[in-house]
XYZ file of C-alpha atoms in Angstrom:
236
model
C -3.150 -27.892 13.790
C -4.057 -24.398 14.651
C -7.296 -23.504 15.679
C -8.484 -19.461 16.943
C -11.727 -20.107 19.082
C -13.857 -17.080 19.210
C -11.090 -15.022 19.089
C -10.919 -11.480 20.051
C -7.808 -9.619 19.443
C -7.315 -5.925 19.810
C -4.302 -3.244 18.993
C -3.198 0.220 20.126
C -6.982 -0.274 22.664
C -8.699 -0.704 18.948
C -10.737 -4.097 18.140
C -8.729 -5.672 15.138
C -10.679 -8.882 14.862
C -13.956 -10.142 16.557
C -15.289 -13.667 16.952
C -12.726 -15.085 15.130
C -12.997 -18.914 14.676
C -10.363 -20.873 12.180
C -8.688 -23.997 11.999
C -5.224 -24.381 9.772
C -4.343 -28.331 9.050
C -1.090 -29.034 9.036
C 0.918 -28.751 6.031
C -1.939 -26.271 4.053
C -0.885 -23.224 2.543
C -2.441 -20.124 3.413
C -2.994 -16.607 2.044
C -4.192 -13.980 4.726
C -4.840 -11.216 1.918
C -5.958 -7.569 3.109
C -4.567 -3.978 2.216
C -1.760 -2.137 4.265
C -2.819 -2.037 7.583
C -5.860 -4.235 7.877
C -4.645 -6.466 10.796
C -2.238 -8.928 9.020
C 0.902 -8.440 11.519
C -1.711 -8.150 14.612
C -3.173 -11.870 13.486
C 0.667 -13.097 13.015
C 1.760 -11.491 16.433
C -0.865 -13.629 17.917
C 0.338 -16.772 16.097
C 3.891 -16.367 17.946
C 2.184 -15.027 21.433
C 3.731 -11.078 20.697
C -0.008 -10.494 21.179
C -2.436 -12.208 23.386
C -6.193 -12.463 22.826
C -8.860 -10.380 24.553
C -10.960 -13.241 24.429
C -11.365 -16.943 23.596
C -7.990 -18.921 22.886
C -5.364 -19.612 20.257
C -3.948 -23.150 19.882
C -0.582 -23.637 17.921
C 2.187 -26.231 18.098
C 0.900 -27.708 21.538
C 0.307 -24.608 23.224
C -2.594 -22.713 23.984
C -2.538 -18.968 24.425
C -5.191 -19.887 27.672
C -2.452 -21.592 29.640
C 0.801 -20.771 28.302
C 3.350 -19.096 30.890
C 5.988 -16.293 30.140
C 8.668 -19.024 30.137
C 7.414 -21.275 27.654
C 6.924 -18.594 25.089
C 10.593 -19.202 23.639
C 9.853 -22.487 23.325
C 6.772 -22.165 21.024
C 8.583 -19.596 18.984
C 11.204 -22.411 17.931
C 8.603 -24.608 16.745
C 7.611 -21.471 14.159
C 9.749 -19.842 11.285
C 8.910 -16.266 10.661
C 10.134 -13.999 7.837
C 9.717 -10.566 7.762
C 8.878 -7.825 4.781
C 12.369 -6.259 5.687
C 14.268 -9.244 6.056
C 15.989 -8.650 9.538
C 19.497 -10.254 8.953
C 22.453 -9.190 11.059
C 24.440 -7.080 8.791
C 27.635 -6.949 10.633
C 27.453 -11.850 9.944
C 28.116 -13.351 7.401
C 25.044 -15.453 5.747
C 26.104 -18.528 7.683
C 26.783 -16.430 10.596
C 23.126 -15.432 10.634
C 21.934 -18.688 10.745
C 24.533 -20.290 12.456
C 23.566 -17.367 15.049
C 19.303 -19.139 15.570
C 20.855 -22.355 16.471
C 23.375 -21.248 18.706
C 20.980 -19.302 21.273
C 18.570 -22.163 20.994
C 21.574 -24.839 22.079
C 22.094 -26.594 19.068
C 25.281 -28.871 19.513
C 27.928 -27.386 17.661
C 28.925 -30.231 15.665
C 25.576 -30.336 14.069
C 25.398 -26.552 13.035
C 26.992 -26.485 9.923
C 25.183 -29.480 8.833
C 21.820 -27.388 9.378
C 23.431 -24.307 8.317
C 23.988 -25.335 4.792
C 20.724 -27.554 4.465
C 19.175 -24.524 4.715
C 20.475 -22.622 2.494
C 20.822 -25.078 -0.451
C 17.080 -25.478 0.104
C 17.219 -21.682 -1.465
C 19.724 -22.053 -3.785
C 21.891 -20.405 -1.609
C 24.744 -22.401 0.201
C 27.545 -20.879 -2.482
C 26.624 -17.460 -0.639
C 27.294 -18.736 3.021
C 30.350 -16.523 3.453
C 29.101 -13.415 1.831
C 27.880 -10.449 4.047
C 24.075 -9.468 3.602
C 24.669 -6.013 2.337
C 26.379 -7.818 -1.025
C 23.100 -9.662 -2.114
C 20.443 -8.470 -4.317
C 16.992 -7.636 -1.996
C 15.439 -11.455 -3.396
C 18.940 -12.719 -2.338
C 18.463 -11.323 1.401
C 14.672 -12.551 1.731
C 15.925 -16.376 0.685
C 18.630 -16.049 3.472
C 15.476 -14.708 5.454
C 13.630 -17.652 4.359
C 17.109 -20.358 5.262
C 16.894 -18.497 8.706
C 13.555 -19.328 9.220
C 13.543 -23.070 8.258
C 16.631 -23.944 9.899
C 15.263 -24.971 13.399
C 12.675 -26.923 11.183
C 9.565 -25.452 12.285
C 6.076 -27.153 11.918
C 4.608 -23.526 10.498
C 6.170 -20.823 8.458
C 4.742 -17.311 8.906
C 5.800 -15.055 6.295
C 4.476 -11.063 6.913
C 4.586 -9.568 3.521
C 7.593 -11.290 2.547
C 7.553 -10.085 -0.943
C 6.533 -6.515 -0.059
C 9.671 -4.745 -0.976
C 10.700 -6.709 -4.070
C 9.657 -6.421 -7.634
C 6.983 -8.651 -9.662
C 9.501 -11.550 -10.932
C 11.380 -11.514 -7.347
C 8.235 -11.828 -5.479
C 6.964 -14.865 -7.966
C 10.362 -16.607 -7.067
C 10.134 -16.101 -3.581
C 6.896 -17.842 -3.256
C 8.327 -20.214 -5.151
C 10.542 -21.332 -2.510
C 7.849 -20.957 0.184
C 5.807 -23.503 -1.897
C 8.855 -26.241 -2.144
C 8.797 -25.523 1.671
C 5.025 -26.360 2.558
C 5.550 -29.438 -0.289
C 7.424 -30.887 2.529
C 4.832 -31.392 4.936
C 5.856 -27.426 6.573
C 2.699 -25.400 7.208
C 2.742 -22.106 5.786
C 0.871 -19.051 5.969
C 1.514 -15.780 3.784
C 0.122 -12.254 4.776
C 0.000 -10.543 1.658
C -1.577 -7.303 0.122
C -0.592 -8.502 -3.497
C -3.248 -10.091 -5.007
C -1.658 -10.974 -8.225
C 0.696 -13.087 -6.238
C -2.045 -15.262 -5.021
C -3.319 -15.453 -8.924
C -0.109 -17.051 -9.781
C -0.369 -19.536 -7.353
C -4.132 -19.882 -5.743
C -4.418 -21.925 -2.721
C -6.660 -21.679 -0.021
C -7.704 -17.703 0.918
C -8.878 -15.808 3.647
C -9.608 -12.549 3.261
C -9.743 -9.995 6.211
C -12.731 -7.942 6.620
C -15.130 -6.328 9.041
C -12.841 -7.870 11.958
C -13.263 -11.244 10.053
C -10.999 -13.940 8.166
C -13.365 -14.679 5.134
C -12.784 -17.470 3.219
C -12.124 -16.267 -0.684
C -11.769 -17.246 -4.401
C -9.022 -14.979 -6.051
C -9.292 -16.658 -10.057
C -6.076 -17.335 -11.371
C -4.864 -14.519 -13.524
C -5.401 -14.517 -17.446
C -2.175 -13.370 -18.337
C -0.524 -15.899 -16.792
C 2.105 -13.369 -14.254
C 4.767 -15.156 -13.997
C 8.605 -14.182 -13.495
C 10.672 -13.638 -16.789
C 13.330 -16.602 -18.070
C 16.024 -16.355 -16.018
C 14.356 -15.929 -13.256
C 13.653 -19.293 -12.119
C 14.479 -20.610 -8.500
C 17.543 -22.063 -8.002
C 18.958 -20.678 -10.759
């Protein structure tokens, strides 16, 4: 579970959120919608301890933002997947090399690595792609390797920051696609997103960011239907 308890959190010496009380169950999926800007990355850096509260206390994956020490920071951060709007991958590694690469520095015994390695990736349709180089996938391509990276140490929560935010409409329906299949297998995740017809597609629970709050909102699903065009299907 993860609980903010009369949270404060500020950025750059300016109050980004005030009061701020929430509770995540495990194994929901969450949209944090608000436009460019509004405090999305702030509320995620506090998730993985980047940021620490002014006030009142975070709890995630048995820590506590209260009493946790410098050293144990690493240690949370392996219990959480994140994946960024601009994808982050090592260009001069191959796509098993960049995963390979998360289990190594985390002391993963070798002879289990591969095993992991390609888990992940078929879990994106990916594992035929393991020994290409980053720079020869398509941008949805390089945001499912993204994705592999960041289930690979088998985190309890997924934070995705915009993770659609440089990608077109049918791209961005197929990536959440494969965030859903994650969080169907017991995986919390949580999407910061500006996009609000990606949360039509696909409504789950909402929270909306506004006047330093997380409000809890209804975003109808849309009436055209948006989804990707034929051919466009995960896993294909």
């Amino acid at each position: 579970m993860i609980s903010f308890i009369d949270v404060d959190i500020e950025r750059d010496r300016k109050q980004v959120f005030s009061g701020l009380n929430l509770t995540i169950q495990p194994g929901e999926l969450i949209y944090i919608v608000g436009k460019s800007g509004s405090g999305k990355t702030t509320l995620f850096k506090s998730l993985y301890m980047d940021v620490k509260p002014k006030r009142g206390e975070i709890q995630i994956a048995g820590f506590k933002s209260r009493t946790i020490r410098k050293r144990q920071i690493p240690l949370l951060r392996r219990k959480l997947g994140i994946v960024f709007q601009d994808f982050r991958l090592l260009e001069d590694r191959t796509v098993f090399e960049n995963l390979a690469f998360v289990l190594m520095v985390t002391g993963t015994p070798e002879k289990q690595i591969n095993a992991k390695v390609m888990h992940a990736l078929a879990s994106v349709g990916l594992d035929h792609a393991a020994r290409q180089m980053p720079h020869c996938l398509s941008g949805g391509e390089q945001q499912r390797v993204a994705i592999a990276r960041a289930i690979v140490r088998e985190p309890l929560v997924v934070i995705a920051d915009e993770p659609t935010g440089n990608l077109d409409p049918d791209t961005s329906i197929e990536i959440l696609e494969y965030l859903k299949r994650i969080n169907q297998e017991g995986i919390t995740v949580i999407i910061g997103t500006h996009d609000y017809e990606l949360v039509r597609h696909s409504p789950s629970r909402t929270l909306q960011i506004a006047n330093l709050k997380l409000v809890e909102t209804t975003i109808e699903p849309s009436a055209t239907g948006f989804r990707p065009a034929a051919g466009n299907q995960p896993g294909g």
